């Protein structure tokens, strides 16, 4: 059954007290690892549990073998979802304060685990606060529920797949980072600047309006029709810096009405450049 990709603040507020609704606060800031948890403890949407990008939504970093945010082991993530009271009957709403960059990671991971009943909060925490909706402080917990994963490994591709694709051209590849990083300008996040050869720039922020809400579906459809050209979404691969912001593009594609979504290279640029023998392309003169 199809489930709404996004949920409005009004719709979420109307579901207050629903025991089959799990709200997950995914706030995070790169370089400030305690920010999200501290912000959650100070105030959050009532009923929400907290998910930390590094501790909960990522696995251990292995130098040369992973990017900055590899996926956690299935068994560990399964236990975490169970501890959050998520099972097959649970609807999940994820939010952050960064236009669903971090909430989108959880959205995709749940689908990867076979759970489709998940939405992200459109306009995120900032819209909830602007509207003076209820908040709560301190840590919250939910009653344990057994989560049973039905893994979808086909949703991602490996670095070897991406490397082979440069010659084979099986997929059209898209880079979700901002244009400056794609072009090859120096950036503190990227020890090596540039992009995967042949990749097309598709900065995720262009899916959003000035308030951090997703653009209307018809606008997103026009954007991705132009980017994809004659390529079907399922014949494409999207990546970003470390497998996080890329998911904003997948949310936007789903909003635009595409029934099949691209594969994701989770290791992304941070993994690609860990091997100096992998080719790099820039658009700088």
Tab-separated table of C-alpha atoms in Angstrom:
chain	number	residue	atom	x	y	z
A	1	UNK	CA	0.000	0.000	0.000
A	2	UNK	CA	1.276	3.456	-0.884
A	3	UNK	CA	2.042	5.724	2.035
A	4	UNK	CA	2.347	9.520	1.898
A	5	UNK	CA	5.930	10.582	1.266
A	6	UNK	CA	5.526	13.739	3.326
A	7	UNK	CA	3.154	14.779	6.082
A	8	UNK	CA	2.157	18.334	6.963
A	9	UNK	CA	2.420	19.812	10.434
A	10	UNK	CA	-1.379	19.996	10.524
A	11	UNK	CA	-1.747	16.320	9.668
A	12	UNK	CA	0.844	15.269	12.230
A	13	UNK	CA	-0.724	17.383	14.975
A	14	UNK	CA	-4.091	15.748	14.275
A	15	UNK	CA	-2.592	12.314	14.996
A	16	UNK	CA	-1.411	13.194	18.494
A	17	UNK	CA	-1.740	10.231	20.849
A	18	UNK	CA	-1.936	7.586	18.106
A	19	UNK	CA	-0.179	4.530	19.581
A	20	UNK	CA	0.577	3.196	16.096
A	21	UNK	CA	2.461	6.374	15.205
A	22	UNK	CA	6.190	6.566	15.953
A	23	UNK	CA	7.770	10.013	15.621
A	24	UNK	CA	11.556	10.104	15.277
A	25	UNK	CA	13.603	13.268	15.794
A	26	UNK	CA	16.667	13.101	13.511
A	27	UNK	CA	18.221	16.508	14.172
A	28	UNK	CA	21.979	16.597	13.661
A	29	UNK	CA	24.800	18.936	12.676
A	30	UNK	CA	27.997	17.837	10.995
A	31	UNK	CA	30.918	18.770	13.219
A	32	UNK	CA	28.671	19.239	16.269
A	33	UNK	CA	27.808	15.638	17.208
A	34	UNK	CA	25.969	16.496	20.445
A	35	UNK	CA	23.772	19.179	18.876
A	36	UNK	CA	20.832	16.999	17.891
A	37	UNK	CA	20.478	15.082	21.139
A	38	UNK	CA	20.778	18.259	23.193
A	39	UNK	CA	18.193	19.982	21.007
A	40	UNK	CA	15.873	16.974	21.383
A	41	UNK	CA	16.203	16.909	25.169
A	42	UNK	CA	15.493	20.638	25.324
A	43	UNK	CA	12.294	20.357	23.285
A	44	UNK	CA	10.827	18.102	20.648
A	45	UNK	CA	7.523	17.066	19.125
A	46	UNK	CA	5.572	15.221	21.847
A	47	UNK	CA	6.046	11.457	21.685
A	48	UNK	CA	9.235	11.578	19.629
A	49	UNK	CA	12.256	9.365	20.211
A	50	UNK	CA	15.702	10.476	19.069
A	51	UNK	CA	17.892	9.043	16.280
A	52	UNK	CA	21.548	10.098	16.091
A	53	UNK	CA	23.073	10.035	12.604
A	54	UNK	CA	26.455	8.697	13.721
A	55	UNK	CA	25.326	6.414	16.549
A	56	UNK	CA	21.982	5.085	15.298
A	57	UNK	CA	21.739	5.564	11.539
A	58	UNK	CA	25.330	4.635	10.673
A	59	UNK	CA	27.709	1.756	11.253
A	60	UNK	CA	31.427	1.758	12.050
A	61	UNK	CA	33.709	3.585	9.643
A	62	UNK	CA	36.375	1.318	8.145
A	63	UNK	CA	39.152	3.253	6.463
A	64	UNK	CA	39.275	2.558	2.753
A	65	UNK	CA	36.178	0.355	2.869
A	66	UNK	CA	33.372	2.759	3.771
A	67	UNK	CA	32.376	6.375	3.461
A	68	UNK	CA	31.714	8.671	6.413
A	69	UNK	CA	28.264	7.223	7.095
A	70	UNK	CA	28.059	3.504	6.232
A	71	UNK	CA	24.859	1.644	6.953
A	72	UNK	CA	24.616	-0.143	10.308
A	73	UNK	CA	24.398	-3.919	10.488
A	74	UNK	CA	20.863	-5.092	9.760
A	75	UNK	CA	20.586	-6.904	13.097
A	76	UNK	CA	21.650	-3.845	15.080
A	77	UNK	CA	19.259	-1.533	13.240
A	78	UNK	CA	16.477	-4.104	13.632
A	79	UNK	CA	16.986	-4.076	17.409
A	80	UNK	CA	16.962	-0.291	17.439
A	81	UNK	CA	13.694	-0.098	15.507
A	82	UNK	CA	12.159	-2.600	17.910
A	83	UNK	CA	13.302	-0.491	20.870
A	84	UNK	CA	11.562	2.499	19.280
A	85	UNK	CA	8.315	0.541	19.211
A	86	UNK	CA	8.222	0.070	15.451
A	87	UNK	CA	6.686	-3.017	13.872
A	88	UNK	CA	4.763	-3.758	10.677
A	89	UNK	CA	1.674	-1.948	12.006
A	90	UNK	CA	3.535	1.244	12.894
A	91	UNK	CA	3.498	4.423	10.860
A	92	UNK	CA	6.738	6.381	11.215
A	93	UNK	CA	7.194	10.130	10.844
A	94	UNK	CA	10.774	11.409	10.731
A	95	UNK	CA	11.804	15.026	11.102
A	96	UNK	CA	14.893	17.193	11.527
A	97	UNK	CA	15.634	20.907	11.198
A	98	UNK	CA	17.564	20.662	7.930
A	99	UNK	CA	14.931	20.177	5.225
A	100	UNK	CA	14.751	16.401	5.714
A	101	UNK	CA	18.436	15.766	5.012
A	102	UNK	CA	18.793	13.579	8.117
A	103	UNK	CA	15.144	12.498	8.346
A	104	UNK	CA	15.465	11.390	4.734
A	105	UNK	CA	18.234	8.993	5.714
A	106	UNK	CA	15.863	7.252	8.140
A	107	UNK	CA	13.056	7.348	5.548
A	108	UNK	CA	15.258	5.495	3.058
A	109	UNK	CA	16.682	3.077	5.641
A	110	UNK	CA	13.200	2.003	6.714
A	111	UNK	CA	12.290	1.284	3.103
A	112	UNK	CA	15.581	-0.586	2.728
A	113	UNK	CA	14.449	-2.706	5.694
A	114	UNK	CA	11.091	-3.355	4.018
A	115	UNK	CA	8.983	-0.826	5.945
A	116	UNK	CA	7.032	1.506	3.655
A	117	UNK	CA	4.825	3.218	6.233
A	118	UNK	CA	7.129	6.184	6.708
A	119	UNK	CA	6.828	9.908	5.956
A	120	UNK	CA	8.985	12.952	6.553
A	121	UNK	CA	7.598	16.122	8.102
A	122	UNK	CA	7.335	18.779	5.412
A	123	UNK	CA	8.874	22.029	6.601
A	124	UNK	CA	10.501	20.082	9.448
A	125	UNK	CA	10.918	21.162	13.063
A	126	UNK	CA	11.246	24.816	12.069
A	127	UNK	CA	7.726	24.957	10.651
A	128	UNK	CA	6.362	23.141	13.703
A	129	UNK	CA	7.967	25.782	15.926
A	130	UNK	CA	6.879	28.725	13.759
A	131	UNK	CA	3.305	27.562	14.167
A	132	UNK	CA	3.674	27.392	17.962
A	133	UNK	CA	2.655	23.761	18.106
A	134	UNK	CA	3.113	21.689	21.295
A	135	UNK	CA	6.593	20.643	22.379
A	136	UNK	CA	7.941	18.430	25.141
A	137	UNK	CA	11.280	18.215	26.967
A	138	UNK	CA	13.347	15.259	28.175
A	139	UNK	CA	13.807	11.777	26.785
A	140	UNK	CA	10.825	9.689	25.745
A	141	UNK	CA	10.516	5.966	25.159
A	142	UNK	CA	8.014	3.710	23.427
A	143	UNK	CA	6.884	0.203	24.244
A	144	UNK	CA	9.070	-2.432	22.554
A	145	UNK	CA	7.615	-4.011	19.430
A	146	UNK	CA	9.276	-6.754	17.355
A	147	UNK	CA	10.459	-5.415	14.007
A	148	UNK	CA	10.924	-8.040	11.297
A	149	UNK	CA	13.023	-6.802	8.361
A	150	UNK	CA	12.421	-7.751	4.743
A	151	UNK	CA	15.649	-6.449	3.280
A	152	UNK	CA	15.749	-4.806	-0.153
A	153	UNK	CA	19.417	-5.030	-1.197
A	154	UNK	CA	18.552	-3.904	-4.725
A	155	UNK	CA	18.028	-0.351	-3.440
A	156	UNK	CA	21.771	0.291	-3.320
A	157	UNK	CA	24.844	-0.280	-5.449
A	158	UNK	CA	28.450	-0.971	-4.506
A	159	UNK	CA	31.544	1.028	-5.340
A	160	UNK	CA	32.525	-1.714	-7.796
A	161	UNK	CA	29.168	-1.323	-9.535
A	162	UNK	CA	29.716	2.425	-9.858
A	163	UNK	CA	33.281	1.983	-11.083
A	164	UNK	CA	32.208	-0.536	-13.723
A	165	UNK	CA	29.405	1.770	-14.796
A	166	UNK	CA	31.884	4.423	-15.979
A	167	UNK	CA	32.767	2.155	-18.902
A	168	UNK	CA	29.496	0.246	-19.244
A	169	UNK	CA	27.031	3.143	-18.977
A	170	UNK	CA	24.328	0.962	-17.468
A	171	UNK	CA	23.059	3.748	-15.194
A	172	UNK	CA	22.916	7.524	-15.354
A	173	UNK	CA	24.664	8.841	-12.238
A	174	UNK	CA	23.638	11.956	-10.289
A	175	UNK	CA	25.562	13.942	-7.675
A	176	UNK	CA	23.315	15.423	-4.952
A	177	UNK	CA	25.927	17.800	-3.501
A	178	UNK	CA	25.974	21.528	-4.215
A	179	UNK	CA	27.341	22.697	-7.543
A	180	UNK	CA	30.549	24.079	-6.050
A	181	UNK	CA	31.581	20.687	-4.662
A	182	UNK	CA	30.496	18.957	-7.864
A	183	UNK	CA	32.556	21.343	-10.000
A	184	UNK	CA	35.675	20.692	-7.944
A	185	UNK	CA	36.092	23.753	-5.765
A	186	UNK	CA	37.917	23.055	-2.459
A	187	UNK	CA	35.654	22.130	0.456
A	188	UNK	CA	36.553	21.050	4.025
A	189	UNK	CA	34.344	17.964	3.669
A	190	UNK	CA	36.151	16.717	0.577
A	191	UNK	CA	39.889	15.913	0.794
A	192	UNK	CA	39.680	15.415	-2.967
A	193	UNK	CA	37.465	17.755	-4.983
A	194	UNK	CA	35.353	16.900	-7.999
A	195	UNK	CA	32.806	14.232	-8.904
A	196	UNK	CA	32.513	10.696	-10.241
A	197	UNK	CA	33.253	10.760	-13.991
A	198	UNK	CA	30.087	11.140	-16.022
A	199	UNK	CA	27.914	12.181	-13.077
A	200	UNK	CA	25.305	14.923	-13.536
A	201	UNK	CA	24.821	17.644	-10.923
A	202	UNK	CA	21.473	17.417	-9.080
A	203	UNK	CA	21.804	19.513	-5.912
A	204	UNK	CA	19.120	18.383	-3.485
A	205	UNK	CA	18.424	21.934	-2.219
A	206	UNK	CA	16.760	22.749	-5.522
A	207	UNK	CA	13.850	20.537	-4.413
A	208	UNK	CA	12.938	23.026	-1.679
A	209	UNK	CA	11.313	26.428	-1.322
A	210	UNK	CA	12.653	29.288	0.800
A	211	UNK	CA	10.939	27.889	3.922
A	212	UNK	CA	12.516	24.451	3.554
A	213	UNK	CA	9.315	22.801	2.297
A	214	UNK	CA	9.307	20.589	-0.765
A	215	UNK	CA	8.258	22.239	-4.007
A	216	UNK	CA	4.893	21.219	-5.527
A	217	UNK	CA	4.853	17.791	-7.204
A	218	UNK	CA	4.389	19.244	-10.678
A	219	UNK	CA	7.450	21.484	-10.219
A	220	UNK	CA	9.521	18.539	-9.017
A	221	UNK	CA	8.273	16.427	-11.929
A	222	UNK	CA	9.457	19.065	-14.401
A	223	UNK	CA	12.832	19.300	-12.661
A	224	UNK	CA	13.502	15.581	-12.770
A	225	UNK	CA	12.092	15.114	-16.257
A	226	UNK	CA	14.749	17.574	-17.391
A	227	UNK	CA	17.528	15.950	-15.359
A	228	UNK	CA	16.664	12.383	-16.275
A	229	UNK	CA	15.960	13.212	-19.929
A	230	UNK	CA	15.179	9.820	-21.496
A	231	UNK	CA	16.421	7.847	-18.478
A	232	UNK	CA	14.024	6.087	-16.114
A	233	UNK	CA	14.654	6.699	-12.391
A	234	UNK	CA	15.251	2.985	-11.847
A	235	UNK	CA	18.056	3.189	-14.411
A	236	UNK	CA	19.901	5.822	-12.407
A	237	UNK	CA	22.151	6.002	-9.355
A	238	UNK	CA	22.270	8.913	-6.916
A	239	UNK	CA	25.041	9.761	-4.479
A	240	UNK	CA	26.125	12.690	-2.293
A	241	UNK	CA	29.002	13.272	0.119
A	242	UNK	CA	28.426	10.404	2.541
A	243	UNK	CA	25.033	8.829	1.838
A	244	UNK	CA	22.845	11.281	3.745
A	245	UNK	CA	21.584	14.281	1.752
A	246	UNK	CA	21.106	12.070	-1.315
A	247	UNK	CA	17.809	10.848	0.101
A	248	UNK	CA	16.229	14.286	-0.211
A	249	UNK	CA	16.370	13.724	-3.972
A	250	UNK	CA	14.668	10.349	-3.642
A	251	UNK	CA	11.900	11.880	-1.540
A	252	UNK	CA	11.450	14.560	-4.198
A	253	UNK	CA	11.308	11.936	-6.950
A	254	UNK	CA	8.635	10.036	-5.030
A	255	UNK	CA	6.691	13.275	-4.527
A	256	UNK	CA	6.953	13.938	-8.256
A	257	UNK	CA	5.037	10.717	-8.847
A	258	UNK	CA	7.784	8.363	-9.972
A	259	UNK	CA	6.789	4.876	-8.817
A	260	UNK	CA	10.275	3.391	-9.169
A	261	UNK	CA	13.188	5.136	-7.468
A	262	UNK	CA	16.912	5.262	-8.238
A	263	UNK	CA	19.519	3.141	-6.561
A	264	UNK	CA	21.784	4.795	-4.003
A	265	UNK	CA	25.547	4.579	-3.693
A	266	UNK	CA	25.671	4.855	0.101
A	267	UNK	CA	29.441	5.209	0.312
A	268	UNK	CA	29.146	8.232	-1.960
A	269	UNK	CA	31.970	10.690	-2.589
A	270	UNK	CA	33.688	10.116	0.771
A	271	UNK	CA	34.076	6.436	-0.124
A	272	UNK	CA	34.922	6.988	-3.777
A	273	UNK	CA	37.929	9.197	-2.994
A	274	UNK	CA	39.273	6.831	-0.311
A	275	UNK	CA	41.065	4.987	-3.121
A	276	UNK	CA	43.435	7.320	-4.998
A	277	UNK	CA	43.257	5.043	-8.037
A	278	UNK	CA	39.587	5.844	-8.650
A	279	UNK	CA	39.113	8.477	-11.337
A	280	UNK	CA	37.873	11.976	-10.518
A	281	UNK	CA	36.366	14.552	-12.832
A	282	UNK	CA	36.010	18.330	-12.446
A	283	UNK	CA	34.427	21.047	-14.565
A	284	UNK	CA	36.916	23.743	-13.593
A	285	UNK	CA	39.057	25.312	-16.335
